[in-house]
Amino acid sequence: MSETPDDILIQRAQQGDEDAVASLYRRYVPAITRYIGYRISDGSAVEDLTAEVFFQMVKGLPRFRVTGAPFEAWLYRIAGARVADYYRRAAREQSVENTLDETFQPSPELSVQQREELDALRAALSQLSDEHQTILILRFVERKSHDEVAQILNKNTRAVATAQHRALKKLAELLGTSKKGRHYIRGKSS
Amino acid sequence: MSRDFPNDMRDFIERLDRAVPPHTKTVLDDGEADPLVDVARRLAQGPDVQLSAAAASRIEARLRQQTAALYRPARFPPRLSWSQPLRFVAAALVIILLAGVVLTSASANSLPGDRLYPAKRAAEDVRLALAPDASEANLLVDFAGRRIDEFLRLMLERGEFYPQALEEASDELNQALDLLAGGHGDRVTLEPRINTLTQRQAQSVELAAPLVAAQKQQELQEIADENKVIQRRLTIGGWVPLFVADAAVIPIRVSAPNPREK
C-alpha cells in the first residue's frame, strides 16, 4: 500500500487532523533526529530540539503553503535554526564544550566503537559552516541526490556539488582520512 | 548533473555516486582510495542516531495535544444574532459620517445659490444642535461672520446683491447676545468679536449702497438699523433697547431665549 502523499497529509493537518500531523511526524522524525544528532552531542538536547522542530511545524502549518518545494526542506530549515539557536545559547552559557562528550546518550544500542566514530564525525563536522554540514549530512547520511539537496537548500545543483566538494575536502583534512589511516581531531582514534 | 562542471569535478561526483548511491543502503564500493570518497563513505556508514521509542511516543502525544488545542473551537459563546445587523449599522454610520466630513469640507467655500451650500448650512445646523449651551453663542458668532463674508464675496466676485446674508448675520448676532445676556458663553471673548462683526456688517452696507438699485436701498437701510440695535445692545450688556436713533433709549431686560427652543 503506497504512502499518503505529503500534500494530502499537509492539507488534512491544516484542518486539525491529529492523525495527519502524527503521520508527518513519523515520516520525518528519523531524518530530523539524525540531522540534529549529527550536529549536537547532547542527547537530551537532541530530543528537545527534535520535539521543538515538530512543535514549530504544528504551529506553522496553518500558514504553510504548498509551493512545490519538498516539505522536508521546511523542516530542515526549522531544524537548522534550532541548532543555531542551541549553539548561540550554549556559547552564552559557555557550557557546551564541557558537556560535549560527557552528556551524550545516543541510542543505547550503539557500541562503544560506533559512539566514538559518531563523536569523531560530529566533532569534525562542527568545524564546518552550517551550510556545509547540512549538505554533507543530507548527501551522505541521508543519501539524497545532488538535485534533492539542491531543492531542499533552494540552490542550484552545481552550487551544491561545488560546496559539497569543498566541504568533503575540509572534512577529510579534519578527520585526517588518508591511505595511512585516520586520526581524530578530538584525540580519539579507532 | 551539469555538463558545465570541470572534468575533475564531474569525475569526482561520479565516483562519489558510485561509492554512495543516493537512496540506497547497499554495500559500498570499497575499492576507492580517494580520501574524499573515503570520508564520504565514513559519513554514509556512520552510526544511526534515533530517539528512543519512549521519547518518540512522548513527542507524538504532545504534538497531538498541541494540534487539538490549536484547532479546538473557541470557548466563548457564539455571537448573538443581533450583532451582525449592529455591525452593519455601525459601518453605515461610519460611512455616513465620513461622507459628511468630506461633503462639509468640500462645501466650506460654497456661497448661497451653489449646489453644496445647503450641505454647508446643514452642517452648521448639526453643529449648533450638538453644541453645549456654553459654546452655542460662540458658534453663532462664527456663523454670523460667515454670512457677512458670503454677502461680500457674492457682491465682489459675482456682482450679486444678496441682503438675506446680512439679515441672517444680524439674527445670529442677536441670538448670540441673547445667550450672553442669559449667562451662556464667554462674554469677555465674544463681545469684542461681535463688535468687530457689526462694524464689518456696517461697512458692507456702506460698500453695497452705491452699487444697488434704489428699490434695494430700503433693505440696506433696515439692515443698517438692525446693526445699530446690535451695537447698542453691546453697550448695555445684552439688553434690548427700545429706541436706537433717539437719545432717549430705554433698555429693557429680555429673558434670553434659548435658540434651540424656537
Tab-separated table of C-alpha atoms in Angstrom:
chain	number	residue	atom	x	y	z
A	1	MET	CA	0.000	0.000	0.000
A	2	SER	CA	1.503	3.326	-1.061
A	3	GLU	CA	2.118	6.139	1.401
A	4	THR	CA	-0.261	9.087	1.508
A	5	PRO	CA	1.450	11.962	-0.324
A	6	ASP	CA	2.758	14.850	1.759
A	7	ASP	CA	0.373	17.308	0.127
A	8	ILE	CA	-2.658	15.349	1.272
A	9	LEU	CA	-1.303	14.950	4.797
A	10	ILE	CA	-0.468	18.640	4.965
A	11	GLN	CA	-3.958	19.574	3.825
A	12	ARG	CA	-5.514	17.309	6.446
A	13	ALA	CA	-3.123	18.517	9.139
A	14	GLN	CA	-4.031	22.104	8.313
A	15	GLN	CA	-7.630	21.201	9.142
A	16	GLY	CA	-6.606	19.941	12.564
A	17	ASP	CA	-6.357	16.222	11.756
A	18	GLU	CA	-4.177	14.832	14.559
A	19	ASP	CA	-3.522	11.600	12.664
A	20	ALA	CA	-2.191	13.533	9.684
A	21	VAL	CA	0.115	15.505	11.987
A	22	ALA	CA	1.289	12.246	13.571
A	23	SER	CA	1.901	10.736	10.118
A	24	LEU	CA	4.031	13.676	9.042
A	25	TYR	CA	5.919	13.443	12.315
A	26	ARG	CA	6.573	9.715	11.965
A	27	ARG	CA	7.630	10.168	8.350
A	28	TYR	CA	10.231	12.799	9.066
A	29	VAL	CA	11.323	12.316	12.668
A	30	PRO	CA	14.110	9.813	11.840
A	31	ALA	CA	15.807	12.165	9.358
A	32	ILE	CA	15.378	15.242	11.532
A	33	THR	CA	16.728	13.403	14.574
A	34	ARG	CA	19.753	12.226	12.570
A	35	TYR	CA	20.335	15.728	11.272
A	36	ILE	CA	20.279	17.186	14.779
A	37	GLY	CA	22.115	14.199	16.254
A	38	TYR	CA	24.997	14.667	13.827
A	39	ARG	CA	25.289	18.287	14.832
A	40	ILE	CA	24.695	18.210	18.581
A	41	SER	CA	26.211	15.771	21.033
A	42	ASP	CA	23.930	16.385	24.000
A	43	GLY	CA	21.381	13.597	23.834
A	44	SER	CA	18.675	15.369	25.811
A	45	ALA	CA	19.133	18.459	23.633
A	46	VAL	CA	18.728	16.298	20.518
A	47	GLU	CA	15.393	15.103	21.836
A	48	ASP	CA	14.321	18.602	22.883
A	49	LEU	CA	15.306	20.202	19.603
A	50	THR	CA	13.658	17.440	17.575
A	51	ALA	CA	10.470	18.000	19.540
A	52	GLU	CA	10.757	21.757	19.009
A	53	VAL	CA	11.032	21.292	15.248
A	54	PHE	CA	7.759	19.413	15.130
A	55	PHE	CA	6.007	21.741	17.568
A	56	GLN	CA	7.059	24.541	15.283
A	57	MET	CA	5.700	22.545	12.355
A	58	VAL	CA	2.279	22.287	14.000
A	59	LYS	CA	2.262	25.991	14.823
A	60	GLY	CA	3.347	26.957	11.321
A	61	LEU	CA	1.120	24.571	9.377
A	62	PRO	CA	-1.868	26.943	9.119
A	63	ARG	CA	0.366	29.404	7.260
A	64	PHE	CA	2.271	26.778	5.251
A	65	ARG	CA	1.657	26.928	1.518
A	66	VAL	CA	2.432	24.056	-0.811
A	67	THR	CA	4.712	25.587	-3.413
A	68	GLY	CA	6.282	22.508	-4.947
A	69	ALA	CA	9.323	22.631	-2.676
A	70	PRO	CA	9.692	19.456	-0.596
A	71	PHE	CA	8.001	19.591	2.787
A	72	GLU	CA	11.149	18.332	4.461
A	73	ALA	CA	13.006	21.420	3.237
A	74	TRP	CA	10.888	23.440	5.637
A	75	LEU	CA	11.607	21.017	8.468
A	76	TYR	CA	15.344	21.116	7.796
A	77	ARG	CA	15.242	24.894	7.826
A	78	ILE	CA	13.500	24.849	11.208
A	79	ALA	CA	15.958	22.261	12.479
A	80	GLY	CA	18.943	24.289	11.242
A	81	ALA	CA	17.608	27.368	13.010
A	82	ARG	CA	17.047	25.432	16.248
A	83	VAL	CA	20.598	24.050	16.132
A	84	ALA	CA	21.991	27.527	15.546
A	85	ASP	CA	19.928	28.802	18.483
A	86	TYR	CA	21.269	25.991	20.617
A	87	TYR	CA	24.873	26.899	19.885
A	88	ARG	CA	24.228	30.604	20.388
A	89	ARG	CA	22.651	29.858	23.746
A	90	ALA	CA	25.440	27.465	24.637
A	91	ALA	CA	28.090	29.999	23.667
A	92	ARG	CA	26.489	32.472	26.055
A	93	GLU	CA	26.399	29.925	28.823
A	94	GLN	CA	29.865	28.622	27.889
A	95	SER	CA	28.895	25.169	28.942
A	96	VAL	CA	28.539	23.232	25.748
A	97	GLU	CA	32.226	22.434	25.351
A	98	ASN	CA	32.353	20.931	28.794
A	99	THR	CA	29.371	18.707	28.208
A	100	LEU	CA	30.015	17.587	24.643
A	101	ASP	CA	31.174	14.087	25.333
A	102	GLU	CA	30.023	13.541	28.866
A	103	THR	CA	26.295	14.012	28.461
A	104	PHE	CA	25.705	12.437	25.082
A	105	GLN	CA	23.460	9.433	25.359
A	106	PRO	CA	22.742	8.249	21.823
A	107	SER	CA	20.673	5.231	21.011
A	108	PRO	CA	21.613	2.713	23.685
A	109	GLU	CA	22.195	0.021	21.092
A	110	LEU	CA	25.269	1.838	19.718
A	111	SER	CA	28.535	0.113	20.505
A	112	VAL	CA	31.460	1.940	22.053
A	113	GLN	CA	33.178	1.945	18.677
A	114	GLN	CA	30.116	3.418	16.960
A	115	ARG	CA	29.857	6.117	19.626
A	116	GLU	CA	33.471	7.041	19.109
A	117	GLU	CA	33.000	7.171	15.370
A	118	LEU	CA	29.918	9.389	15.804
A	119	ASP	CA	31.835	11.663	18.172
A	120	ALA	CA	34.653	11.981	15.671
A	121	LEU	CA	32.365	12.721	12.748
A	122	ARG	CA	30.328	15.205	14.749
A	123	ALA	CA	33.396	16.974	16.088
A	124	ALA	CA	34.828	17.309	12.586
A	125	LEU	CA	31.501	18.399	11.102
A	126	SER	CA	31.125	21.070	13.756
A	127	GLN	CA	34.222	22.764	12.332
A	128	LEU	CA	32.409	23.347	9.035
A	129	SER	CA	29.911	26.043	8.188
A	130	ASP	CA	26.221	25.359	8.823
A	131	GLU	CA	25.574	25.010	5.104
A	132	HIS	CA	28.478	22.603	4.549
A	133	GLN	CA	27.350	20.492	7.484
A	134	THR	CA	23.820	20.376	6.104
A	135	ILE	CA	24.983	19.438	2.630
A	136	LEU	CA	27.160	16.598	3.874
A	137	ILE	CA	24.512	15.234	6.215
A	138	LEU	CA	21.794	15.342	3.564
A	139	ARG	CA	24.024	13.948	0.852
A	140	PHE	CA	25.788	11.137	2.691
A	141	VAL	CA	23.950	10.441	5.940
A	142	GLU	CA	20.536	10.821	4.332
A	143	ARG	CA	21.746	9.537	0.928
A	144	LYS	CA	19.997	12.249	-1.036
A	145	SER	CA	20.905	13.084	-4.622
A	146	HIS	CA	22.508	16.376	-5.578
A	147	ASP	CA	19.211	17.521	-7.047
A	148	GLU	CA	17.306	16.719	-3.872
A	149	VAL	CA	19.864	18.513	-1.714
A	150	ALA	CA	19.731	21.481	-4.061
A	151	GLN	CA	15.952	21.543	-3.839
A	152	ILE	CA	15.979	21.400	-0.054
A	153	LEU	CA	18.534	24.173	0.185
A	154	ASN	CA	16.898	26.165	-2.606
A	155	LYS	CA	20.165	26.297	-4.525
A	156	ASN	CA	21.215	25.088	-7.941
A	157	THR	CA	22.743	21.648	-8.310
A	158	ARG	CA	26.109	22.941	-9.412
A	159	ALA	CA	26.453	25.193	-6.390
A	160	VAL	CA	25.607	22.293	-4.115
A	161	ALA	CA	28.122	19.985	-5.835
A	162	THR	CA	30.832	22.603	-5.573
A	163	ALA	CA	30.060	23.257	-1.903
A	164	GLN	CA	29.986	19.528	-1.255
A	165	HIS	CA	33.437	19.141	-2.770
A	166	ARG	CA	34.854	21.872	-0.561
A	167	ALA	CA	33.095	20.504	2.498
A	168	LEU	CA	34.377	16.980	1.924
A	169	LYS	CA	37.890	18.234	1.367
A	170	LYS	CA	37.797	20.152	4.622
A	171	LEU	CA	36.245	17.235	6.474
A	172	ALA	CA	38.904	14.869	5.133
A	173	GLU	CA	41.582	17.221	6.420
A	174	LEU	CA	39.897	17.453	9.804
A	175	LEU	CA	39.494	13.713	10.075
A	176	GLY	CA	42.943	13.044	8.680
A	177	THR	CA	41.494	10.473	6.318
A	178	SER	CA	44.160	9.004	4.051
A	179	LYS	CA	45.658	5.699	2.992
A	180	LYS	CA	47.874	5.861	6.081
A	181	GLY	CA	44.941	5.690	8.469
A	182	ARG	CA	42.800	8.044	10.495
A	183	HIS	CA	43.267	10.245	13.461
A	184	TYR	CA	40.558	12.156	15.245
A	185	ILE	CA	40.784	15.811	15.996
A	186	ARG	CA	39.425	15.369	19.494
A	187	GLY	CA	42.171	12.942	20.403
A	188	LYS	CA	40.304	9.709	19.887
A	189	SER	CA	41.312	7.074	17.383
A	190	SER	CA	39.981	3.712	16.366
B	1	MET	CA	24.405	16.783	-13.352
B	2	SER	CA	25.501	19.873	-15.203
B	3	ARG	CA	27.744	19.434	-18.250
B	4	ASP	CA	29.475	22.679	-17.366
B	5	PHE	CA	31.349	21.092	-14.490
B	6	PRO	CA	35.087	20.798	-14.911
B	7	ASN	CA	36.137	17.252	-15.780
B	8	ASP	CA	37.817	16.598	-12.430
B	9	MET	CA	34.707	17.712	-10.558
B	10	ARG	CA	32.447	15.557	-12.732
B	11	ASP	CA	34.737	12.562	-12.270
B	12	PHE	CA	34.759	13.104	-8.542
B	13	ILE	CA	30.982	13.328	-8.293
B	14	GLU	CA	30.589	10.216	-10.434
B	15	ARG	CA	32.974	8.344	-8.184
B	16	LEU	CA	31.023	9.543	-5.155
B	17	ASP	CA	27.756	8.458	-6.716
B	18	ARG	CA	29.221	5.038	-7.323
B	19	ALA	CA	30.521	4.881	-3.769
B	20	VAL	CA	27.472	6.417	-2.071
B	21	PRO	CA	24.476	5.951	-4.335
B	22	PRO	CA	21.516	8.017	-3.215
B	23	HIS	CA	18.514	6.250	-1.697
B	24	THR	CA	20.348	3.018	-1.104
B	25	LYS	CA	21.799	1.312	1.884
B	26	THR	CA	23.664	-1.232	-0.147
B	27	VAL	CA	27.183	-2.385	0.486
B	28	LEU	CA	29.518	0.373	-0.555
B	29	ASP	CA	32.250	0.013	-3.031
B	30	ASP	CA	35.435	-0.263	-1.016
B	31	GLY	CA	37.820	-0.010	-3.901
B	32	GLU	CA	38.303	3.752	-3.823
B	33	ALA	CA	41.430	5.304	-2.446
B	34	ASP	CA	40.400	8.924	-2.814
B	35	PRO	CA	40.353	10.481	0.695
B	36	LEU	CA	37.252	12.493	-0.187
B	37	VAL	CA	35.405	9.376	-1.262
B	38	ASP	CA	36.678	7.714	1.877
B	39	VAL	CA	35.326	10.434	4.162
B	40	ALA	CA	32.027	10.405	2.288
B	41	ARG	CA	31.829	6.688	2.876
B	42	ARG	CA	32.566	7.160	6.570
B	43	LEU	CA	29.671	9.582	6.809
B	44	ALA	CA	27.385	7.224	4.914
B	45	GLN	CA	28.368	4.342	7.158
B	46	GLY	CA	28.172	6.439	10.311
B	47	PRO	CA	26.020	5.290	13.220
B	48	ASP	CA	22.328	5.991	13.137
B	49	VAL	CA	21.025	8.430	15.726
B	50	GLN	CA	17.444	7.919	16.734
B	51	LEU	CA	15.147	8.850	19.567
B	52	SER	CA	14.205	6.107	21.941
B	53	ALA	CA	10.751	4.672	21.319
B	54	ALA	CA	9.542	6.269	24.560
B	55	ALA	CA	10.835	9.686	23.564
B	56	ALA	CA	9.316	9.409	20.094
B	57	SER	CA	5.941	8.448	21.580
B	58	ARG	CA	6.150	11.237	24.132
B	59	ILE	CA	6.715	13.819	21.416
B	60	GLU	CA	3.946	12.411	19.258
B	61	ALA	CA	1.499	12.598	22.161
B	62	ARG	CA	2.423	16.222	22.798
B	63	LEU	CA	2.030	17.008	19.096
B	64	ARG	CA	-1.452	15.551	19.125
B	65	GLN	CA	-2.328	17.630	22.191
B	66	GLN	CA	-0.898	20.730	20.588
B	67	THR	CA	-2.863	20.112	17.396
B	68	ALA	CA	-6.081	19.560	19.326
B	69	ALA	CA	-5.538	22.742	21.343
B	70	LEU	CA	-4.683	24.770	18.265
B	71	TYR	CA	-7.743	23.734	16.292
B	72	ARG	CA	-10.218	23.437	19.184
B	73	PRO	CA	-13.276	25.635	18.627
B	74	ALA	CA	-13.274	28.828	20.624
B	75	ARG	CA	-14.845	28.519	24.061
B	76	PHE	CA	-16.683	31.821	24.068
B	77	PRO	CA	-20.374	31.635	23.184
B	78	PRO	CA	-21.472	32.128	19.601
B	79	ARG	CA	-22.075	35.654	18.560
B	80	LEU	CA	-25.535	36.944	19.255
B	81	SER	CA	-27.799	37.089	16.247
B	82	TRP	CA	-28.236	40.856	16.502
B	83	SER	CA	-24.517	41.585	16.385
B	84	GLN	CA	-24.403	41.263	12.605
B	85	PRO	CA	-27.021	43.952	11.882
B	86	LEU	CA	-25.494	46.074	14.629
B	87	ARG	CA	-22.139	45.925	12.915
B	88	PHE	CA	-23.836	46.758	9.625
B	89	VAL	CA	-25.478	49.817	11.189
B	90	ALA	CA	-22.175	50.852	12.767
B	91	ALA	CA	-20.436	50.512	9.408
B	92	ALA	CA	-23.202	52.506	7.717
B	93	LEU	CA	-22.895	55.242	10.356
B	94	VAL	CA	-19.154	55.418	9.829
B	95	ILE	CA	-19.681	55.709	6.070
B	96	ILE	CA	-22.307	58.427	6.542
B	97	LEU	CA	-20.022	60.237	8.955
B	98	LEU	CA	-17.103	60.063	6.557
B	99	ALA	CA	-19.296	61.193	3.682
B	100	GLY	CA	-20.499	64.044	5.874
B	101	VAL	CA	-16.968	65.097	6.699
B	102	VAL	CA	-15.991	65.031	3.018
B	103	LEU	CA	-19.126	66.937	1.985
B	104	THR	CA	-18.675	69.506	4.735
B	105	SER	CA	-15.093	70.231	3.836
B	106	ALA	CA	-15.991	70.386	0.137
B	107	SER	CA	-18.833	72.807	0.826
B	108	ALA	CA	-16.895	75.085	3.171
B	109	ASN	CA	-16.277	77.716	0.495
B	110	SER	CA	-19.669	77.472	-1.174
B	111	LEU	CA	-21.919	80.521	-1.478
B	112	PRO	CA	-25.696	80.908	-1.478
B	113	GLY	CA	-27.002	79.512	-4.758
B	114	ASP	CA	-24.231	76.919	-5.038
B	115	ARG	CA	-25.175	73.229	-5.103
B	116	LEU	CA	-23.142	72.487	-1.991
B	117	TYR	CA	-24.403	75.470	0.008
B	118	PRO	CA	-27.311	73.548	1.590
B	119	ALA	CA	-24.757	70.997	2.871
B	120	LYS	CA	-22.782	73.812	4.456
B	121	ARG	CA	-25.847	75.146	6.215
B	122	ALA	CA	-26.974	71.670	7.268
B	123	ALA	CA	-23.558	71.057	8.826
B	124	GLU	CA	-23.887	74.332	10.720
B	125	ASP	CA	-27.317	73.330	11.992
B	126	VAL	CA	-25.949	69.985	13.173
B	127	ARG	CA	-23.054	71.643	14.974
B	128	LEU	CA	-25.422	74.074	16.611
B	129	ALA	CA	-27.783	71.318	17.680
B	130	LEU	CA	-24.952	69.271	19.190
B	131	ALA	CA	-23.152	72.165	20.883
B	132	PRO	CA	-23.488	72.676	24.634
B	133	ASP	CA	-25.130	75.905	25.793
B	134	ALA	CA	-21.803	77.479	26.655
B	135	SER	CA	-20.498	77.005	23.081
B	136	GLU	CA	-23.654	77.973	21.263
B	137	ALA	CA	-23.041	81.732	21.342
B	138	ASN	CA	-19.537	81.194	20.050
B	139	LEU	CA	-20.846	79.154	17.100
B	140	LEU	CA	-23.497	81.738	16.295
B	141	VAL	CA	-20.840	84.434	16.141
B	142	ASP	CA	-18.768	82.219	13.844
B	143	PHE	CA	-21.729	81.686	11.545
B	144	ALA	CA	-22.584	85.390	11.514
B	145	GLY	CA	-19.049	86.052	10.312
B	146	ARG	CA	-19.562	83.549	7.518
B	147	ARG	CA	-22.795	85.250	6.427
B	148	ILE	CA	-21.088	88.622	6.151
B	149	ASP	CA	-18.247	87.025	4.162
B	150	GLU	CA	-20.767	85.383	1.858
B	151	PHE	CA	-22.514	88.722	1.251
B	152	LEU	CA	-19.221	90.403	0.364
B	153	ARG	CA	-17.968	87.587	-1.853
B	154	LEU	CA	-21.230	87.404	-3.757
B	155	MET	CA	-21.125	91.123	-4.343
B	156	LEU	CA	-17.449	91.487	-5.186
B	157	GLU	CA	-16.781	88.192	-7.002
B	158	ARG	CA	-20.082	87.627	-8.743
B	159	GLY	CA	-21.724	91.055	-8.724
B	160	GLU	CA	-24.776	89.667	-6.925
B	161	PHE	CA	-26.735	91.504	-4.222
B	162	TYR	CA	-27.907	89.111	-1.509
B	163	PRO	CA	-29.044	91.108	1.531
B	164	GLN	CA	-30.503	87.979	3.196
B	165	ALA	CA	-26.960	87.029	4.183
B	166	LEU	CA	-26.579	90.231	6.220
B	167	GLU	CA	-30.051	89.787	7.705
B	168	GLU	CA	-29.137	86.301	8.818
B	169	ALA	CA	-25.901	87.623	10.285
B	170	SER	CA	-27.937	90.098	12.336
B	171	ASP	CA	-30.232	87.323	13.536
B	172	GLU	CA	-27.287	85.189	14.584
B	173	LEU	CA	-25.564	88.049	16.378
B	174	ASN	CA	-28.797	88.863	18.207
B	175	GLN	CA	-29.176	85.224	19.242
B	176	ALA	CA	-25.582	85.222	20.481
B	177	LEU	CA	-26.264	88.351	22.533
B	178	ASP	CA	-29.434	86.765	23.929
B	179	LEU	CA	-27.391	83.791	25.098
B	180	LEU	CA	-24.715	86.017	26.616
B	181	ALA	CA	-27.390	88.026	28.421
B	182	GLY	CA	-28.707	84.730	29.795
B	183	GLY	CA	-25.280	83.866	31.152
B	184	HIS	CA	-24.380	81.331	28.456
B	185	GLY	CA	-20.979	81.819	26.840
B	186	ASP	CA	-17.854	83.837	27.448
B	187	ARG	CA	-18.808	87.491	27.315
B	188	VAL	CA	-15.196	88.716	27.538
B	189	THR	CA	-14.221	86.832	24.399
B	190	LEU	CA	-17.368	87.153	22.385
B	191	GLU	CA	-18.394	90.758	22.826
B	192	PRO	CA	-15.291	92.139	21.096
B	193	ARG	CA	-15.856	89.694	18.234
B	194	ILE	CA	-19.494	90.722	17.936
B	195	ASN	CA	-18.408	94.338	17.918
B	196	THR	CA	-15.952	93.670	15.107
B	197	LEU	CA	-18.579	91.859	13.085
B	198	THR	CA	-21.151	94.611	13.456
B	199	GLN	CA	-18.557	97.063	12.173
B	200	ARG	CA	-17.837	94.801	9.194
B	201	GLN	CA	-21.526	94.476	8.579
B	202	ALA	CA	-21.941	98.281	8.628
B	203	GLN	CA	-19.010	98.642	6.211
B	204	SER	CA	-20.566	96.043	3.925
B	205	VAL	CA	-23.817	98.014	3.845
B	206	GLU	CA	-21.913	101.194	3.015
B	207	LEU	CA	-19.995	99.359	0.308
B	208	ALA	CA	-23.166	97.971	-1.233
B	209	ALA	CA	-25.240	101.168	-1.070
B	210	PRO	CA	-23.882	102.873	-4.214
B	211	LEU	CA	-23.938	99.606	-6.181
B	212	VAL	CA	-27.563	98.557	-5.797
B	213	ALA	CA	-30.716	99.865	-7.331
B	214	ALA	CA	-32.963	102.320	-5.483
B	215	GLN	CA	-35.576	99.693	-4.610
B	216	LYS	CA	-32.920	97.709	-2.768
B	217	GLN	CA	-31.817	100.663	-0.668
B	218	GLN	CA	-34.689	100.118	1.740
B	219	GLU	CA	-33.437	96.623	2.526
B	220	LEU	CA	-29.970	98.007	3.187
B	221	GLN	CA	-31.423	100.634	5.473
B	222	GLU	CA	-33.254	98.013	7.510
B	223	ILE	CA	-30.016	96.045	7.866
B	224	ALA	CA	-28.190	99.191	8.953
B	225	ASP	CA	-30.879	99.910	11.564
B	226	GLU	CA	-30.624	96.413	12.957
B	227	ASN	CA	-26.855	96.783	13.018
B	228	LYS	CA	-27.250	99.835	15.245
B	229	VAL	CA	-29.510	97.885	17.574
B	230	ILE	CA	-26.845	95.218	17.960
B	231	GLN	CA	-24.163	97.792	18.608
B	232	ARG	CA	-26.395	99.408	21.200
B	233	ARG	CA	-27.052	96.094	22.867
B	234	LEU	CA	-23.323	95.574	23.183
B	235	THR	CA	-23.011	98.735	25.203
B	236	ILE	CA	-25.764	97.798	27.629
B	237	GLY	CA	-24.840	94.228	28.377
B	238	GLY	CA	-27.176	92.466	26.003
B	239	TRP	CA	-30.303	94.349	26.944
B	240	VAL	CA	-32.663	95.197	24.090
B	241	PRO	CA	-33.029	98.968	23.576
B	242	LEU	CA	-36.496	100.341	22.868
B	243	PHE	CA	-35.184	103.110	20.599
B	244	VAL	CA	-31.885	103.386	18.892
B	245	ALA	CA	-31.847	106.535	16.779
B	246	ASP	CA	-33.046	108.737	19.572
B	247	ALA	CA	-31.035	109.750	22.574
B	248	ALA	CA	-33.748	108.540	24.922
B	249	VAL	CA	-33.062	104.888	24.820
B	250	ILE	CA	-34.840	102.899	27.466
B	251	PRO	CA	-33.321	99.478	27.725
B	252	ILE	CA	-35.438	96.557	28.737
B	253	ARG	CA	-34.221	93.255	30.014
B	254	VAL	CA	-35.125	90.215	27.957
B	255	SER	CA	-35.229	86.691	29.216
B	256	ALA	CA	-32.596	85.371	26.852
B	257	PRO	CA	-34.455	82.661	24.949
B	258	ASN	CA	-32.540	79.562	24.020
B	259	PRO	CA	-32.433	79.347	20.198
B	260	ARG	CA	-32.952	75.597	20.485
B	261	GLU	CA	-36.379	76.172	21.999
B	262	LYS	CA	-37.579	78.088	18.983
